[in-house]
CSV table of C-alpha atoms in Angstrom, one decimal:
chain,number,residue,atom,x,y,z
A,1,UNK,CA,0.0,0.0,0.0
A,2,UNK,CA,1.5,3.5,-0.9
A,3,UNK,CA,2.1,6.9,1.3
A,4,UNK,CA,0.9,9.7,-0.6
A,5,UNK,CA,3.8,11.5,0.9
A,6,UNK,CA,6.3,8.8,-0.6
A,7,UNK,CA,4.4,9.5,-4.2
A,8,UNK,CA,4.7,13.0,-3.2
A,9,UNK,CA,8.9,12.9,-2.9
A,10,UNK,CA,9.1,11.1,-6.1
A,11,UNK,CA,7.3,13.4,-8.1
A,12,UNK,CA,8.9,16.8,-7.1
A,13,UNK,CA,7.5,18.8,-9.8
A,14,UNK,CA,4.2,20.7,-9.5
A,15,UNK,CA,2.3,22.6,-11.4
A,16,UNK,CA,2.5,26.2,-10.9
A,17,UNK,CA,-1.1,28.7,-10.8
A,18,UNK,CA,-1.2,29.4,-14.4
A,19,UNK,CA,-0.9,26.0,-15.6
A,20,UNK,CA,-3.7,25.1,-12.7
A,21,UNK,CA,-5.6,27.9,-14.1
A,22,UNK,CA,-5.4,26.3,-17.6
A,23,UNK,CA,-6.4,23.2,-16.7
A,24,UNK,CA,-9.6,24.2,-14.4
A,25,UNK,CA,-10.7,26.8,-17.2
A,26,UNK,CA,-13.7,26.5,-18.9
A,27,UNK,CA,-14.2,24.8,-22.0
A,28,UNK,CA,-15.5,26.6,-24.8
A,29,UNK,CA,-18.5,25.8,-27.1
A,30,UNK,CA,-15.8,26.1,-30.3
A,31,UNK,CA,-13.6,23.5,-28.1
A,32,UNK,CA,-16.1,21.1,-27.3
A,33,UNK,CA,-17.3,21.1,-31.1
A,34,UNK,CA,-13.4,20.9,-32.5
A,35,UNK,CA,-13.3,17.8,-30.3
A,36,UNK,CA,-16.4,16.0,-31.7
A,37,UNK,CA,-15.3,16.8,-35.7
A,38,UNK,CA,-11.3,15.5,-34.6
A,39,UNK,CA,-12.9,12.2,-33.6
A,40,UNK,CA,-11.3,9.6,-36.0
A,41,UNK,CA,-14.0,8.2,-38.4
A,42,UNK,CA,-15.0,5.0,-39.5
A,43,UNK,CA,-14.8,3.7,-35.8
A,44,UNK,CA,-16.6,0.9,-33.7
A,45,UNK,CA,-19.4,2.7,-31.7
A,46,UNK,CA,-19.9,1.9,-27.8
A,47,UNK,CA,-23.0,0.8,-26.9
A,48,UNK,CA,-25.7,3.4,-27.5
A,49,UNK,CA,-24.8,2.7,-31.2
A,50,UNK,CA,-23.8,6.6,-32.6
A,51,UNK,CA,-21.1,7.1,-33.9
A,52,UNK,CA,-19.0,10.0,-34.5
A,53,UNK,CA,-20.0,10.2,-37.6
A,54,UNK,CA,-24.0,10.7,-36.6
A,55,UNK,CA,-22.6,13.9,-34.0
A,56,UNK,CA,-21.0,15.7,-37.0
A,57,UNK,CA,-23.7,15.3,-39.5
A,58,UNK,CA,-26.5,16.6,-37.6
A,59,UNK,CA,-24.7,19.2,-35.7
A,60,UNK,CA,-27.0,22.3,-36.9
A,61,UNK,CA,-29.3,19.9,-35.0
A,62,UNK,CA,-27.7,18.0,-32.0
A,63,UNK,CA,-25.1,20.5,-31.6
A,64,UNK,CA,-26.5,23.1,-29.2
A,65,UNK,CA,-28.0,20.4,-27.1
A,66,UNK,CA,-25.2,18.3,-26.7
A,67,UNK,CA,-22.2,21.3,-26.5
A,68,UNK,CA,-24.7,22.2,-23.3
A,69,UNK,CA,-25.0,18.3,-21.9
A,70,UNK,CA,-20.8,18.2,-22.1
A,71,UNK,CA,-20.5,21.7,-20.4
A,72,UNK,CA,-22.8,20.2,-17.7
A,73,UNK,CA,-20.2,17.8,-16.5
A,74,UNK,CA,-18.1,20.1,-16.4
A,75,UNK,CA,-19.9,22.3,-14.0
A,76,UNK,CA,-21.4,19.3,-11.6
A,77,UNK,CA,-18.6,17.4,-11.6
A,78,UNK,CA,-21.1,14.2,-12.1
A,79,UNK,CA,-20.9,12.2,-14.9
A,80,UNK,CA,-24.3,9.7,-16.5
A,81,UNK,CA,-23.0,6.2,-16.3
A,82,UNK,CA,-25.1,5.7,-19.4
A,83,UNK,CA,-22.5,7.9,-20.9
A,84,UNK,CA,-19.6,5.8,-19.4
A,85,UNK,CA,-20.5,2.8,-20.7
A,86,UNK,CA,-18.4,0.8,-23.0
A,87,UNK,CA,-18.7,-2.3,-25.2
A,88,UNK,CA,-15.6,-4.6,-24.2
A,89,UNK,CA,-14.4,-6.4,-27.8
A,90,UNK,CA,-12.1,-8.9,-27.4
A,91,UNK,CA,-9.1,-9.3,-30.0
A,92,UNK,CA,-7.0,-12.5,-30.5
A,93,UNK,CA,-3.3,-12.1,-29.6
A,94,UNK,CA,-2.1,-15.0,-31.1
A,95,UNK,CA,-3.2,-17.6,-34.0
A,96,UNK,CA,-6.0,-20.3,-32.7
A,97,UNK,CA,-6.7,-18.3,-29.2
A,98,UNK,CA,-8.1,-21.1,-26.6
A,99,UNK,CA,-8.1,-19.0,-23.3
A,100,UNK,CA,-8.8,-15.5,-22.1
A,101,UNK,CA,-5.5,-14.7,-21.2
A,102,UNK,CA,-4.9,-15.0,-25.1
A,103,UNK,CA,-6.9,-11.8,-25.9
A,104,UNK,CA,-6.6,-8.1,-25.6
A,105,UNK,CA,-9.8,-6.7,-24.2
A,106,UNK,CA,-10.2,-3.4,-26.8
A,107,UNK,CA,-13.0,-0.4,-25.2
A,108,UNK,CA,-15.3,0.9,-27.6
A,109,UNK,CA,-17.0,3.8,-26.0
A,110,UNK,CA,-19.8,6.0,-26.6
A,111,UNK,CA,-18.9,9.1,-28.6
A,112,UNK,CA,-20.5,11.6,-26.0
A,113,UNK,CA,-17.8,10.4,-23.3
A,114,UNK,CA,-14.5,10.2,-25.8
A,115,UNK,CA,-15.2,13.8,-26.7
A,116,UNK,CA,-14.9,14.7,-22.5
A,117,UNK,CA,-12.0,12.2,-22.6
A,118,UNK,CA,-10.7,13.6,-25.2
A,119,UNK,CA,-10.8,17.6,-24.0
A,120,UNK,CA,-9.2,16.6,-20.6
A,121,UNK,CA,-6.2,14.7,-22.4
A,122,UNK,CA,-5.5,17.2,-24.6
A,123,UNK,CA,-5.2,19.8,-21.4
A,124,UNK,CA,-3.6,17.4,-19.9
A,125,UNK,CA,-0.9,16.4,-22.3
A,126,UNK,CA,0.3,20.2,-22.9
A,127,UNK,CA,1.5,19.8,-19.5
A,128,UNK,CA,3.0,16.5,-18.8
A,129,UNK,CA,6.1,17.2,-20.8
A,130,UNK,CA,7.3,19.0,-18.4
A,131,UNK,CA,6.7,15.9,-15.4
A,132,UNK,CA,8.0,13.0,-17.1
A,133,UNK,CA,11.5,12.0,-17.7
A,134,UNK,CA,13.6,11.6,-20.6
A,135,UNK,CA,13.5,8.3,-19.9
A,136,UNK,CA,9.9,7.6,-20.6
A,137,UNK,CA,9.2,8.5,-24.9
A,138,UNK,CA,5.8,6.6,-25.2
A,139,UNK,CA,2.8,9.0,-25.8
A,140,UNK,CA,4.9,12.3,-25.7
A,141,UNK,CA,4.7,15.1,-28.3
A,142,UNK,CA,8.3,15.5,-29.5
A,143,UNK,CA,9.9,11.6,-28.4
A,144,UNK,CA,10.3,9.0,-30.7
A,145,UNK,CA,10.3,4.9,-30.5
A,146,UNK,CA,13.5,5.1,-31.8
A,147,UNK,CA,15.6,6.6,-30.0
A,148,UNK,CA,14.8,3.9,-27.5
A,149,UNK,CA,15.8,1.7,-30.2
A,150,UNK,CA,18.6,3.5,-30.6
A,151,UNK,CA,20.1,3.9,-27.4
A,152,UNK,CA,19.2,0.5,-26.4
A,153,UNK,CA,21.7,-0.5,-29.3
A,154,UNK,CA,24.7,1.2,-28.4
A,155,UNK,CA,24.1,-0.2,-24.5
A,156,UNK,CA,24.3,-3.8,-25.8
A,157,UNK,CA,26.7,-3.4,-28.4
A,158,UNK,CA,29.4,-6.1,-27.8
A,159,UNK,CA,27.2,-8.1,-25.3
A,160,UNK,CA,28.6,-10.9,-27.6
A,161,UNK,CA,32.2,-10.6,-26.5
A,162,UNK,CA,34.1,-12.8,-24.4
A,163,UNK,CA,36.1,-10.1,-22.9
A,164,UNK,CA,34.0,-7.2,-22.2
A,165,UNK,CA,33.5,-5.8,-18.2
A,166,UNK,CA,30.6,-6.9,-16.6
A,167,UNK,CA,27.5,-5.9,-17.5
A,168,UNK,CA,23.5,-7.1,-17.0
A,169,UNK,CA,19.9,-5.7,-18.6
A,170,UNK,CA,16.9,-6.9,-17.2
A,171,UNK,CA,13.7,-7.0,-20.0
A,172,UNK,CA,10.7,-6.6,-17.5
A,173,UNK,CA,7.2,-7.5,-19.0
A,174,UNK,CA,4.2,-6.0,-16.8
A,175,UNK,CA,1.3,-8.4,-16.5
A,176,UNK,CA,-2.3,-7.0,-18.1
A,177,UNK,CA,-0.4,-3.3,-17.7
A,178,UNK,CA,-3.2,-1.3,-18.0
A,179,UNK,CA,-6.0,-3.6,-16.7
A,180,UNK,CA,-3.9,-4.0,-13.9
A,181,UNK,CA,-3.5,-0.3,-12.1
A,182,UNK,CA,-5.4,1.3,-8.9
A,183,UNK,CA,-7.2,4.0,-9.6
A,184,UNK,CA,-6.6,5.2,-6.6
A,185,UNK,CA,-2.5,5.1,-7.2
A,186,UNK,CA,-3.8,7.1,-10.6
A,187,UNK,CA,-5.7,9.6,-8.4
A,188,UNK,CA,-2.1,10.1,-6.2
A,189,UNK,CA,-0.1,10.7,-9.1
A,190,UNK,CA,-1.9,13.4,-10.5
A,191,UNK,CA,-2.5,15.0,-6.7
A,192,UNK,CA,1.4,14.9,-5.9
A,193,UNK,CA,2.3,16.9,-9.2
A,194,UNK,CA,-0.4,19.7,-8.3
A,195,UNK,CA,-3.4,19.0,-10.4
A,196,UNK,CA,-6.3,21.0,-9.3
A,197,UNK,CA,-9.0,19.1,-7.3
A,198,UNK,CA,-12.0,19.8,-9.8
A,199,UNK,CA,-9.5,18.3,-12.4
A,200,UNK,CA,-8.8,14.9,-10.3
A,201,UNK,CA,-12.3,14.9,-10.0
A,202,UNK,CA,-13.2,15.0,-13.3
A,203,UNK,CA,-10.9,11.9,-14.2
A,204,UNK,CA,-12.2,10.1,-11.3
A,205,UNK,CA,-15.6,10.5,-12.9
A,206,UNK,CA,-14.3,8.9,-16.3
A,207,UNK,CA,-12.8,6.2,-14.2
A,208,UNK,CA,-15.6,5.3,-11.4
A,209,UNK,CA,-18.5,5.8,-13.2
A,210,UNK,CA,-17.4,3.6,-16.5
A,211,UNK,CA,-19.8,-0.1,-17.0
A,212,UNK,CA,-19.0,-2.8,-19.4
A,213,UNK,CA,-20.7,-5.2,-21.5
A,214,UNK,CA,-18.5,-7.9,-23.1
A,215,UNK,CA,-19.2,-8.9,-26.8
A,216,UNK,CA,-18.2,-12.6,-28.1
A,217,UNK,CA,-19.3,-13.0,-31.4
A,218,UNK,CA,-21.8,-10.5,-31.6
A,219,UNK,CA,-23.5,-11.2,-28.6
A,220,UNK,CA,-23.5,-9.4,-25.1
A,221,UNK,CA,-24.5,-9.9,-21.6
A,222,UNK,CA,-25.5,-7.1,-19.1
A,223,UNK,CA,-23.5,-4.6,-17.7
A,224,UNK,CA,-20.9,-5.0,-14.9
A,225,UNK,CA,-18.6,-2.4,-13.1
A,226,UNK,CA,-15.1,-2.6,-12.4
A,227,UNK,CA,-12.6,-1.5,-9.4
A,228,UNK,CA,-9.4,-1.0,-11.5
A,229,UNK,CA,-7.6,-0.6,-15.0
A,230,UNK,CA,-7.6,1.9,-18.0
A,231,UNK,CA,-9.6,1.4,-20.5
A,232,UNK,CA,-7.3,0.7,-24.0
A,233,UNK,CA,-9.3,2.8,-26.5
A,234,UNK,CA,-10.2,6.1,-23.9
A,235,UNK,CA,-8.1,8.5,-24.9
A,236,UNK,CA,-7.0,9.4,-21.5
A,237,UNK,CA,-5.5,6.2,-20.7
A,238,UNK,CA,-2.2,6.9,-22.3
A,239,UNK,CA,-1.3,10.0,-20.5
A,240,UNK,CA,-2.8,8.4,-17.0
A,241,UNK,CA,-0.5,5.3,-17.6
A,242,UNK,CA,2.4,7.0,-18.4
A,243,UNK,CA,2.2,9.1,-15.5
A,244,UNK,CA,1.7,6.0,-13.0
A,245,UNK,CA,4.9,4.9,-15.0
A,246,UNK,CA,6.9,7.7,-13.9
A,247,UNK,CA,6.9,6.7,-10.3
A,248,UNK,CA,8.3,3.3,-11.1
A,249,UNK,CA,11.2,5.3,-13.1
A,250,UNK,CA,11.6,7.9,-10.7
A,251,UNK,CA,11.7,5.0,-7.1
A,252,UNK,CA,14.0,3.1,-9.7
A,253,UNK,CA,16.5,6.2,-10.4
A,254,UNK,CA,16.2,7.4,-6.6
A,255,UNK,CA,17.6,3.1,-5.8
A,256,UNK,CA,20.7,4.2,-8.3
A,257,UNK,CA,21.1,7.4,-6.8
A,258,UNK,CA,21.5,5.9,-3.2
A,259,UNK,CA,23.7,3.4,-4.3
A,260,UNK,CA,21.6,0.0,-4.0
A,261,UNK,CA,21.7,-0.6,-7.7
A,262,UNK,CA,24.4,0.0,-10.0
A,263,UNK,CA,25.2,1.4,-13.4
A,264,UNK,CA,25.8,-0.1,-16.4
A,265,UNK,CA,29.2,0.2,-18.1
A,266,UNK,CA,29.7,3.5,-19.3
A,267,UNK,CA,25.7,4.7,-18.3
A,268,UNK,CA,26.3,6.7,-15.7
A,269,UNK,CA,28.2,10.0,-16.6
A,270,UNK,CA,25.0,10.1,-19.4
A,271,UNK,CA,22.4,9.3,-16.3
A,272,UNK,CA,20.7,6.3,-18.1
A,273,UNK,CA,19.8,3.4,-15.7
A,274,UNK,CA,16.2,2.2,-17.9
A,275,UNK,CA,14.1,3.0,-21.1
A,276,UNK,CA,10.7,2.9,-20.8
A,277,UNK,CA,8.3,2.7,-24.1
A,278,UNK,CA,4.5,2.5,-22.0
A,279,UNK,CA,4.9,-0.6,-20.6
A,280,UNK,CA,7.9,-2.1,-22.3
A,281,UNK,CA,10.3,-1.5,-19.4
A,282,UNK,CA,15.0,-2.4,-19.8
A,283,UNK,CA,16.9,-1.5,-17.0
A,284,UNK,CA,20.4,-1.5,-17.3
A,285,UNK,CA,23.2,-2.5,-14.7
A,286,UNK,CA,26.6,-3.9,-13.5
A,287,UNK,CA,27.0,-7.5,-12.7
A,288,UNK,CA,26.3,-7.4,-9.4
A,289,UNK,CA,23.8,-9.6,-7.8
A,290,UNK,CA,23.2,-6.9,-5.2
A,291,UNK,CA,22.0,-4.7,-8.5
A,292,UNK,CA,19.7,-6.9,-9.8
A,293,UNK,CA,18.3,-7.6,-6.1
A,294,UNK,CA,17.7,-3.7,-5.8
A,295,UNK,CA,15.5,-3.9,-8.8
A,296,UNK,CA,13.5,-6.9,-7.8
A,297,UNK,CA,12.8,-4.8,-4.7
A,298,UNK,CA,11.9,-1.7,-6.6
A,299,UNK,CA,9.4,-3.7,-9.0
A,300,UNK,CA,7.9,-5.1,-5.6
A,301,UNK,CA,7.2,-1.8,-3.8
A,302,UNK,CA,5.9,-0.4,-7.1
A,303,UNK,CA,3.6,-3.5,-7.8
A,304,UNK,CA,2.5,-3.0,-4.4
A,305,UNK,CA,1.3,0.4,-4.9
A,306,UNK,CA,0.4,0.6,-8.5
A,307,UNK,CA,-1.2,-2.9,-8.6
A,308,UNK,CA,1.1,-3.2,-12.0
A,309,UNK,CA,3.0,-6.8,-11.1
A,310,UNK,CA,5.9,-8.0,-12.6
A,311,UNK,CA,5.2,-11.3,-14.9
A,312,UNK,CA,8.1,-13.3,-14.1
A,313,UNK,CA,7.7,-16.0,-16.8
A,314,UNK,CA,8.0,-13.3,-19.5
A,315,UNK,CA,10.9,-11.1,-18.0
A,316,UNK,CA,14.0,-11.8,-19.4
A,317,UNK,CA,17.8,-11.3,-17.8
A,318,UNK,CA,20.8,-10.3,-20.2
A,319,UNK,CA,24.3,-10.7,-19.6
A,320,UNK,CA,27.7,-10.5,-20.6
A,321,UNK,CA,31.3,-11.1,-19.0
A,322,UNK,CA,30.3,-12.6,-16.0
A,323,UNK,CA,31.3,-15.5,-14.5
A,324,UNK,CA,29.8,-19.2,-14.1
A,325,UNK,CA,29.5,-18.8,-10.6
A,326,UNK,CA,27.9,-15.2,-11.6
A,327,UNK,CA,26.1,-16.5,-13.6
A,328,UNK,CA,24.7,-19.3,-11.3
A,329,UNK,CA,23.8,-16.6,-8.7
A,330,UNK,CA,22.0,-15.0,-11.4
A,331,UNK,CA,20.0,-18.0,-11.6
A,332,UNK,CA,18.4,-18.0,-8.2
A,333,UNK,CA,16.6,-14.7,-8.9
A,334,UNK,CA,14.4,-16.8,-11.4
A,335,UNK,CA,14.4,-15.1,-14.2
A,336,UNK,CA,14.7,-16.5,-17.8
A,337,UNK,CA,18.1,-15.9,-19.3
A,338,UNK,CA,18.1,-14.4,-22.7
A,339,UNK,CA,19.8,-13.9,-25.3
A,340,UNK,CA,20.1,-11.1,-28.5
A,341,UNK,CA,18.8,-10.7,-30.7
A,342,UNK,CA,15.6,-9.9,-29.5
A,343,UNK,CA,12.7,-7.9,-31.1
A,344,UNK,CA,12.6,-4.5,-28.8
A,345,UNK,CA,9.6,-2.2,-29.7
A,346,UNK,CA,8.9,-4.2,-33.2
A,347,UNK,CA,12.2,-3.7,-34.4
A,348,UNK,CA,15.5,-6.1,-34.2
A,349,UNK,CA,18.0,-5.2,-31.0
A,350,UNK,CA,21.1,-6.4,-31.8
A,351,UNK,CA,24.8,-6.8,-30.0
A,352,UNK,CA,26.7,-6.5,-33.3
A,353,UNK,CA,25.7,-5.7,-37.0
A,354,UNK,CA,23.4,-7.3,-39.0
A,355,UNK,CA,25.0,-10.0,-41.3
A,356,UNK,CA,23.6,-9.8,-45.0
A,357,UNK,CA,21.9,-13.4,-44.5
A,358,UNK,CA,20.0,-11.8,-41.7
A,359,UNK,CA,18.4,-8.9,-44.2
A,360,UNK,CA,16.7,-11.3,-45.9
A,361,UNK,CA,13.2,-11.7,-43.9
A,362,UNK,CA,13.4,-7.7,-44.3
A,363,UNK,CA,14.0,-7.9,-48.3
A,364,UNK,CA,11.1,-10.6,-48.4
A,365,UNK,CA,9.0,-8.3,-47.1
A,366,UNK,CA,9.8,-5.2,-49.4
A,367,UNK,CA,9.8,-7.5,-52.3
A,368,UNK,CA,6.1,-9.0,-51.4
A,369,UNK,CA,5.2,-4.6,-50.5
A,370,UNK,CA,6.6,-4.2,-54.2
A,371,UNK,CA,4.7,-7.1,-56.4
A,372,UNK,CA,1.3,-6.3,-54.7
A,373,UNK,CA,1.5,-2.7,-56.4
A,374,UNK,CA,1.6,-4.6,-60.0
A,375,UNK,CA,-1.8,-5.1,-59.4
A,376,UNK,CA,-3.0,-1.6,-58.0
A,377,UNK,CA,-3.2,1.8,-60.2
A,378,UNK,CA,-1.3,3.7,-58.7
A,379,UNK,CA,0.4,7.0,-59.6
A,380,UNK,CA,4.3,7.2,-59.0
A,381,UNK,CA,3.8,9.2,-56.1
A,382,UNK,CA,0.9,7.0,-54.8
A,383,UNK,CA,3.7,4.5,-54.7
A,384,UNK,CA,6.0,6.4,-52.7
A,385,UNK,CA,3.9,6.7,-49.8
């Protein structure tokens, strides 16, 4: 169980009175209607059946009437649960999907909520930039999936050598990530950085007020509530989750700082101790046992207070020029021992360069890309896109 005071020391930035005086402004009719006709189209509805599409094409109708019911929210603070509810679609992760813990549970919400979701993320994410770390790139205007890639690269470069100083990376997987966190750890978060009460308590409306319905082959039950998780599909989710994240990387950094984990080879002077791509967590340190023990303790106090656990089956422990008896110490933390390359973010994280036999399943795939526009008109520059 957390200490909001602990959450508190983690998090030392807050928000000063203009940027709480932006968030708890009012939102404008010309806002609320920009966020209805930015809606993506050609999307699943939730479960009162209109879509996006409906909202925009009888605005000079519905418009008034339903820039007036969003603004209402906004005043009470209360949110209609029959707004909050949300068809729960559940997609196959793998090939012949037997169990539940094969698929991904996808939200498809009503329109009238996504647009409130959708003003309070955008408010929101104008601000964050300045709370989360370097560290984090997922979801933030600006970062970049590769330079994760990238900089997870050069840290492993050479892993392959036999004599190379000591060196470990732990690949941790979070189990059901965003199912999996507290609201009230959520709630915290956005209390220790200074968010304005009103605005906490119009996200814990979105949260605490949502009901599902779970679809299987066109069919659904009756409604249920739930007592955790983000909802994949809300467009506040992102931004909540990587905010919860930044406690895990900020408890972790503060374990570095006072010495109970250790840097990686030629990490330190450049401050890097983990990447963190939404839930698709490396950490990076020396050989020492005591390290890796530090970050099995740091993964337990956040778990603890997040409710985001560590799924040990799917973690993975790299290493390179350690010992056997190293190595065998390794061994009693339990975790499976991998080995590069691995597939970080999508893409290929190798410890050397590629070899030209290993382009191949790359030129396959261009080559296939390339024979399927034989059979399309396409302009030139149709092609090049």
């Amino acid at each position: 169980m957390f200490i909001q005071e602990d959450i508190d020391l983690l998090l030392p930035y807050r928000f000063t009175p203009d940027q709480k005086s932006f968030l708890q402004s009012d939102f404008s009719s010309e806002e609320i209607k920009a966020a209805f006709f930015a809606l993506p189209r050609n999307k699943t509805s939730g479960p009162d059946g209109y879509s996006a599409e409906f909202f925009t094409g009888t605005w000079a109708i519905v418009g008034p009437e339903v820039v007036d019911a969003v603004k209402e929210f906004f005043t009470s603070g209360r949110l209609l649960k029959q707004w909050n509810s949300t068809t729960l679609v559940l997609i196959p992760k793998i090939p012949n999907a037997s169990s539940t813990a094969d698929f991904r549970p996808i939200s498809c919400l009503n329109t009238l909520y996504k647009v409130i979701s959708k003003l309070l993320a955008s408010r929101l994410q104008q601000i964050l930039l300045q709370v989360i770390s370097p560290s984090q790139s997922a979801f933030m205007p600006g970062r970049l999936l590769s330079e994760n890639v990238l900089l997870a690269t050069e840290i492993v470069h050479g892993y392959n050598w036999r004599n190379i100083e000591p060196r470990g990376m732990l690949k941790v997987d979070l189990r059901k990530a965003f199912d999996s966190v507290r609201w009230d750890f959520v709630l915290a978060t956005l209390k220790a950085i200074g968010i304005p009460n009103s605005f906490v308590n119009w996200i814990n409306q979105c949260l605490s007020s949502a009901t599902f319905i779970v679809s299987v082959n066109g069919n659904s039950g009756g409604f249920f509530e739930s007592k955790k998780g983000l909802r994949q599909g809300d467009p506040l989710s992102p931004y909540l989750f990587v905010l919860a994240m930044e406690v895990f990387s900020k408890l972790l950094q503060s374990r570095f700082d006072a010495g109970y984990i250790h840097y990686h080879p030629k990490t330190e002077e450049l401050n890097i101790s983990h990447l963190m791509f939404a839930d698709d967590v490396m950490v990076f340190f020396d050989r020492g046992t005591s390290s890796l023990h530090g970050i099995s303790e740091a993964l337990d106090d956040f778990a603890s207070w997040s409710g985001l656990q560590m799924n040990k089956d799917k973690t993975q422990l790299f290493h390179a020029g350690v010992t056997h008896s190293e190595s065998i110490a390794f061994a009693d933390f339990g975790f499976t021992v991998g080995s590069l390359p691995i597939r970080y973010l999508g893409l290929p994280l190798m410890h050397r360069k590629l070899r030209i036999v290993e382009y191949e399943p790359l030129m396959d795939k261009l080559r296939k890309r390339f024979n399927s526009w034989a059979a399309k008109t396409l302009s030139f520059a149709g092609r090049t896109q």
